[in-house]
Coordinates of C-alpha atoms in Angstrom, one line a residue:
M1 CA 0.0 0.0 0.0
A2 CA 1.3 3.4 -0.9
T3 CA 2.2 5.7 2.1
S4 CA 0.3 9.0 2.2
V5 CA 2.6 11.9 2.9
G6 CA 1.3 15.3 3.9
R7 CA 3.3 18.2 2.4
L8 CA 3.3 21.9 3.1
F9 CA 3.2 24.4 0.3
T10 CA 3.8 28.1 0.9
A11 CA 3.4 30.8 -1.7
A12 CA 5.4 33.7 -0.3
S13 CA 4.5 37.3 -1.1
T14 CA 7.7 38.8 0.1
I15 CA 11.3 37.7 0.3
E16 CA 11.1 37.9 4.1
E17 CA 8.2 35.4 4.1
A18 CA 10.2 33.2 1.7
M19 CA 13.3 33.2 4.0
A20 CA 11.1 32.5 7.1
A21 CA 9.9 29.4 5.3
R22 CA 13.4 28.5 4.5
R23 CA 14.4 28.8 8.2
Q24 CA 11.7 26.3 9.0
G25 CA 13.1 23.8 6.5
A26 CA 11.1 24.5 3.3
A27 CA 12.8 23.9 0.0
V28 CA 12.4 26.5 -2.7
L29 CA 10.2 25.4 -5.5
A30 CA 12.8 26.0 -8.3
G31 CA 13.2 23.7 -11.3
G32 CA 9.8 22.2 -10.5
T33 CA 9.8 19.8 -13.6
W34 CA 13.2 18.5 -12.5
M35 CA 12.1 18.2 -8.9
M36 CA 9.1 16.2 -9.7
R37 CA 11.3 13.6 -11.3
D38 CA 13.3 13.2 -8.0
P39 CA 11.5 9.9 -7.1
R40 CA 12.7 8.4 -10.4
R41 CA 16.3 9.2 -9.3
G42 CA 15.8 7.7 -5.9
V43 CA 15.4 11.1 -4.2
D44 CA 12.6 11.9 -1.8
L45 CA 10.4 15.0 -2.6
P46 CA 10.7 17.7 0.1
E47 CA 8.1 17.7 2.8
A48 CA 7.7 21.5 2.5
V49 CA 8.2 23.9 -0.3
V50 CA 8.0 27.6 -0.7
A51 CA 7.2 29.2 -4.1
L52 CA 8.4 32.7 -5.1
H53 CA 6.1 33.6 -8.0
R54 CA 3.9 35.9 -5.9
I55 CA 6.9 38.2 -5.1
P56 CA 6.5 41.1 -7.5
A57 CA 10.1 42.2 -7.4
L58 CA 11.3 38.8 -8.6
S59 CA 9.1 38.8 -11.6
K60 CA 10.5 41.8 -13.3
V61 CA 13.1 42.4 -16.1
E62 CA 14.7 45.8 -15.7
I63 CA 16.6 47.0 -18.7
G64 CA 19.0 50.0 -18.3
S65 CA 21.4 51.6 -20.7
D66 CA 24.4 49.7 -19.3
H67 CA 22.9 46.8 -17.4
V68 CA 19.9 44.4 -17.1
V69 CA 18.4 42.9 -13.9
I70 CA 16.4 39.7 -14.2
G71 CA 14.2 38.5 -11.4
A72 CA 14.5 34.9 -10.5
A73 CA 10.8 34.2 -11.0
V74 CA 10.8 35.6 -14.6
T75 CA 9.7 32.8 -16.9
H76 CA 11.6 31.7 -20.0
A77 CA 8.8 33.0 -22.2
V78 CA 8.8 36.4 -20.6
L79 CA 12.6 36.7 -20.6
G80 CA 12.7 36.0 -24.4
R81 CA 10.0 38.5 -25.0
E82 CA 11.5 41.3 -22.9
L83 CA 15.0 41.0 -24.3
H84 CA 14.0 40.4 -27.9
G85 CA 15.9 42.8 -30.2
A86 CA 18.3 43.8 -27.5
A87 CA 21.9 43.9 -29.0
G88 CA 24.3 41.6 -27.2
F89 CA 21.5 39.3 -25.8
E90 CA 20.7 37.3 -29.0
G91 CA 22.1 34.2 -27.3
L92 CA 20.1 34.6 -24.1
V93 CA 16.9 35.2 -26.1
A94 CA 17.6 32.0 -28.1
A95 CA 18.2 30.0 -25.0
A96 CA 15.0 31.2 -23.4
E97 CA 12.9 30.7 -26.5
G98 CA 14.5 27.3 -27.4
A99 CA 14.5 25.6 -24.0
A100 CA 12.3 22.6 -23.4
N101 CA 8.8 23.1 -25.0
P102 CA 6.2 26.0 -25.1
G103 CA 4.3 24.7 -22.2
I104 CA 7.3 24.5 -19.9
R105 CA 8.7 27.8 -21.1
R106 CA 5.5 29.6 -19.9
V107 CA 6.1 28.4 -16.3
A108 CA 9.8 27.5 -16.0
T109 CA 11.8 30.3 -14.4
V110 CA 15.3 31.7 -14.7
G111 CA 16.0 30.9 -11.1
G112 CA 14.6 27.4 -11.4
N113 CA 16.8 26.7 -14.5
L114 CA 19.9 27.7 -12.5
C115 CA 18.9 26.2 -9.1
A116 CA 17.9 22.6 -10.2
L117 CA 20.8 20.8 -8.6
D118 CA 22.5 18.1 -10.6
F119 CA 20.7 19.3 -13.7
A120 CA 23.6 19.5 -16.3
A121 CA 21.4 20.4 -19.3
A122 CA 20.2 23.8 -18.2
D123 CA 19.9 26.0 -21.3
L124 CA 20.5 29.4 -19.6
A125 CA 23.7 28.6 -17.7
P126 CA 26.1 28.6 -20.6
V127 CA 24.9 31.9 -22.1
L128 CA 24.8 33.5 -18.6
L129 CA 28.5 32.5 -18.3
V130 CA 29.2 34.2 -21.6
C131 CA 27.3 37.3 -20.2
E132 CA 29.6 37.1 -17.1
A133 CA 26.4 37.4 -15.0
T134 CA 26.3 38.2 -11.3
V135 CA 23.9 36.2 -9.2
E136 CA 22.2 37.9 -6.3
L137 CA 21.3 35.7 -3.3
E138 CA 19.3 36.4 -0.2
T139 CA 20.9 34.5 2.7
F140 CA 20.1 34.2 6.4
K141 CA 22.8 37.0 6.8
G142 CA 21.4 39.3 4.2
P143 CA 22.0 39.9 0.4
K144 CA 25.1 38.4 -1.3
L145 CA 26.5 38.8 -4.9
L146 CA 28.4 36.1 -6.6
G147 CA 29.8 35.5 -10.0
I148 CA 27.9 33.0 -12.1
S149 CA 30.8 30.6 -12.4
D150 CA 31.4 30.4 -8.6
F151 CA 27.6 30.0 -8.0
L152 CA 27.3 27.1 -10.4
K153 CA 30.3 25.4 -8.8
D154 CA 29.0 25.8 -5.2
R155 CA 25.2 25.6 -5.7
H156 CA 24.8 22.6 -3.3
T157 CA 26.4 24.5 -0.4
L158 CA 25.0 28.0 -1.3
L159 CA 21.3 26.9 -1.8
A160 CA 21.2 25.0 1.5
E161 CA 20.7 28.4 3.2
A162 CA 20.0 30.9 0.4
I163 CA 17.5 31.9 -2.3
V164 CA 18.4 33.3 -5.7
T165 CA 16.6 36.5 -6.2
R166 CA 18.1 38.3 -9.3
I167 CA 20.5 38.0 -12.1
H168 CA 22.6 41.1 -13.0
L169 CA 24.0 41.5 -16.5
R170 CA 26.4 44.2 -17.9
R171 CA 25.6 45.3 -21.5
D172 CA 29.1 44.8 -22.7
L173 CA 28.5 42.2 -25.5
V174 CA 27.9 43.4 -29.0
A175 CA 26.6 40.0 -30.2
S176 CA 26.0 36.5 -28.8
A177 CA 24.7 33.1 -29.9
H178 CA 23.3 30.0 -28.3
I179 CA 23.6 26.6 -30.1
R180 CA 22.1 23.4 -28.7
L181 CA 22.1 19.9 -30.0
P182 CA 18.9 18.0 -29.1
L183 CA 18.4 14.3 -29.9
R184 CA 15.0 12.6 -30.3
K185 CA 15.7 10.2 -27.4
A186 CA 16.9 12.9 -25.2
G187 CA 13.4 14.5 -25.1
D188 CA 13.6 18.2 -24.2
Y189 CA 17.1 18.1 -22.9
P190 CA 20.2 19.0 -25.2
V191 CA 23.1 16.6 -25.5
A192 CA 25.4 19.7 -25.7
I193 CA 25.1 23.4 -25.6
V194 CA 27.7 26.0 -26.9
A195 CA 27.2 29.7 -26.1
L196 CA 29.4 32.4 -27.7
G197 CA 29.6 36.2 -27.2
V198 CA 31.8 39.0 -28.5
D199 CA 32.5 42.0 -26.3
K200 CA 33.1 45.6 -27.4
D201 CA 36.9 44.9 -27.7
K202 CA 36.1 42.0 -30.2
R203 CA 37.1 39.4 -27.7
C204 CA 35.2 36.1 -27.8
R205 CA 33.7 34.4 -24.8
I206 CA 32.6 30.8 -25.1
A207 CA 30.9 28.5 -22.6
V208 CA 29.6 24.9 -22.8
G209 CA 26.8 23.1 -21.0
S210 CA 25.4 19.6 -20.8
V211 CA 28.7 18.1 -21.7
E212 CA 30.1 18.0 -18.2
P213 CA 28.1 17.9 -14.9
V214 CA 28.5 21.7 -14.5
A215 CA 28.5 24.3 -17.3
R216 CA 31.8 26.2 -17.6
R217 CA 33.7 28.6 -19.8
W218 CA 35.9 27.2 -22.5
T219 CA 39.0 29.2 -21.6
A220 CA 41.4 27.1 -23.8
L221 CA 39.4 27.9 -26.9
E222 CA 38.9 31.5 -25.9
Q223 CA 42.7 31.9 -25.6
A224 CA 43.4 30.2 -28.9
M225 CA 40.9 32.4 -30.7
R226 CA 42.4 35.5 -29.2
A227 CA 45.8 34.5 -30.6
G228 CA 44.6 35.9 -34.0
P229 CA 42.3 38.8 -34.9
A230 CA 38.6 38.1 -34.3
S231 CA 37.9 39.7 -37.8
A232 CA 39.9 36.9 -39.5
L233 CA 38.1 34.0 -37.7
D234 CA 35.8 32.0 -39.8
P235 CA 33.5 29.0 -38.9
E236 CA 35.8 26.4 -40.4
R237 CA 38.9 27.8 -38.5
A238 CA 36.9 28.0 -35.3
A239 CA 35.9 24.4 -35.6
E240 CA 39.6 23.4 -36.1
L241 CA 40.6 25.2 -33.0
A242 CA 37.7 23.7 -31.0
L243 CA 38.9 20.2 -32.1
E244 CA 42.5 21.0 -31.1
H245 CA 41.6 22.5 -27.7
N246 CA 38.8 20.3 -26.6
D247 CA 39.6 19.7 -22.9
F248 CA 36.2 18.5 -21.8
Q249 CA 35.5 15.2 -20.0
G250 CA 32.1 14.2 -21.3
R251 CA 29.5 12.9 -18.9
D252 CA 27.7 9.6 -19.7
G253 CA 24.0 9.7 -19.6
K254 CA 20.9 7.8 -20.8
E255 CA 20.6 10.1 -23.8
A256 CA 24.3 10.2 -24.9
E257 CA 27.6 8.9 -23.9
G258 CA 30.5 11.3 -22.9
W259 CA 32.7 10.7 -26.0
Y260 CA 29.7 11.8 -28.2
R261 CA 29.1 15.0 -26.3
R262 CA 32.7 15.9 -26.8
Q263 CA 32.7 15.0 -30.4
V264 CA 29.8 17.3 -31.3
L265 CA 31.4 20.5 -29.8
P266 CA 33.5 21.5 -32.9
P267 CA 30.4 21.5 -35.2
L268 CA 28.4 23.5 -32.6
V269 CA 31.2 26.0 -32.4
K270 CA 31.2 26.3 -36.2
R271 CA 27.5 27.0 -36.1
G272 CA 27.9 29.5 -33.4
V273 CA 30.6 31.5 -35.2
A274 CA 28.5 31.5 -38.3
A275 CA 25.6 33.0 -36.2
L276 CA 27.9 35.7 -34.8
L277 CA 29.0 36.6 -38.3
K278 CA 25.4 37.1 -39.3
T279 CA 24.8 39.6 -36.5
G280 CA 28.1 41.5 -37.4
G281 CA 29.6 40.7 -34.0
L282 CA 32.9 39.5 -35.6
A283 CA 33.0 42.2 -38.4

């Protein structure tokens, strides 16, 4: 006979209410579609959860002349719509509009995408690495700002006592791109993701997701590409450099083995550079 488990759900209307629930042991309802699959992975669902969607400040996208602030409760659909046409954020828009499926994009949030622990295939993580985003957290000791790379590496520890509230972005990219490789048997999850961006000094930033357990910058390729002028870089040459400087240890999964994830990176880089050329980012 199945065991009946009573669970507590709180919809906080302020950050203070959310933190109070956290102090009482509630988990943040972030990455709900991933969380609901916990039992399949042998993980128990939390006995208490707190949702953030009723906190007005966390559902806003604030666009300034030199920065953008994204609330953690902003959905993928809203993010894509709000940043559509904003120079430098082409990759972020593509990631938001191409993640999962339309139904999920209407409810899945930026914070949930980043806070789903052990979810390697988050679409937003690589492009936020390229944007060099800063993550704002509310902790039991007060607000805290952390670079996106450090946040992704330390999520397990940080989220034990904190809530992601906002993502801060500088407007220092002139163009960006987001390239994902889905496979039919992988469902909505990409086998590999490559995000690219070009800053105002024509320096290229590159990040990879879904290949390793945690998304990260591809610094070896960035350095190789900086050895020559960005204006001289073409898709074919970029793919050659990606093959030469592929330092990833691919993770094995049900949808793809690690060697395959590594193997598809050069073609994805080729597509990404071609996309940048179309925007004029490498001109």
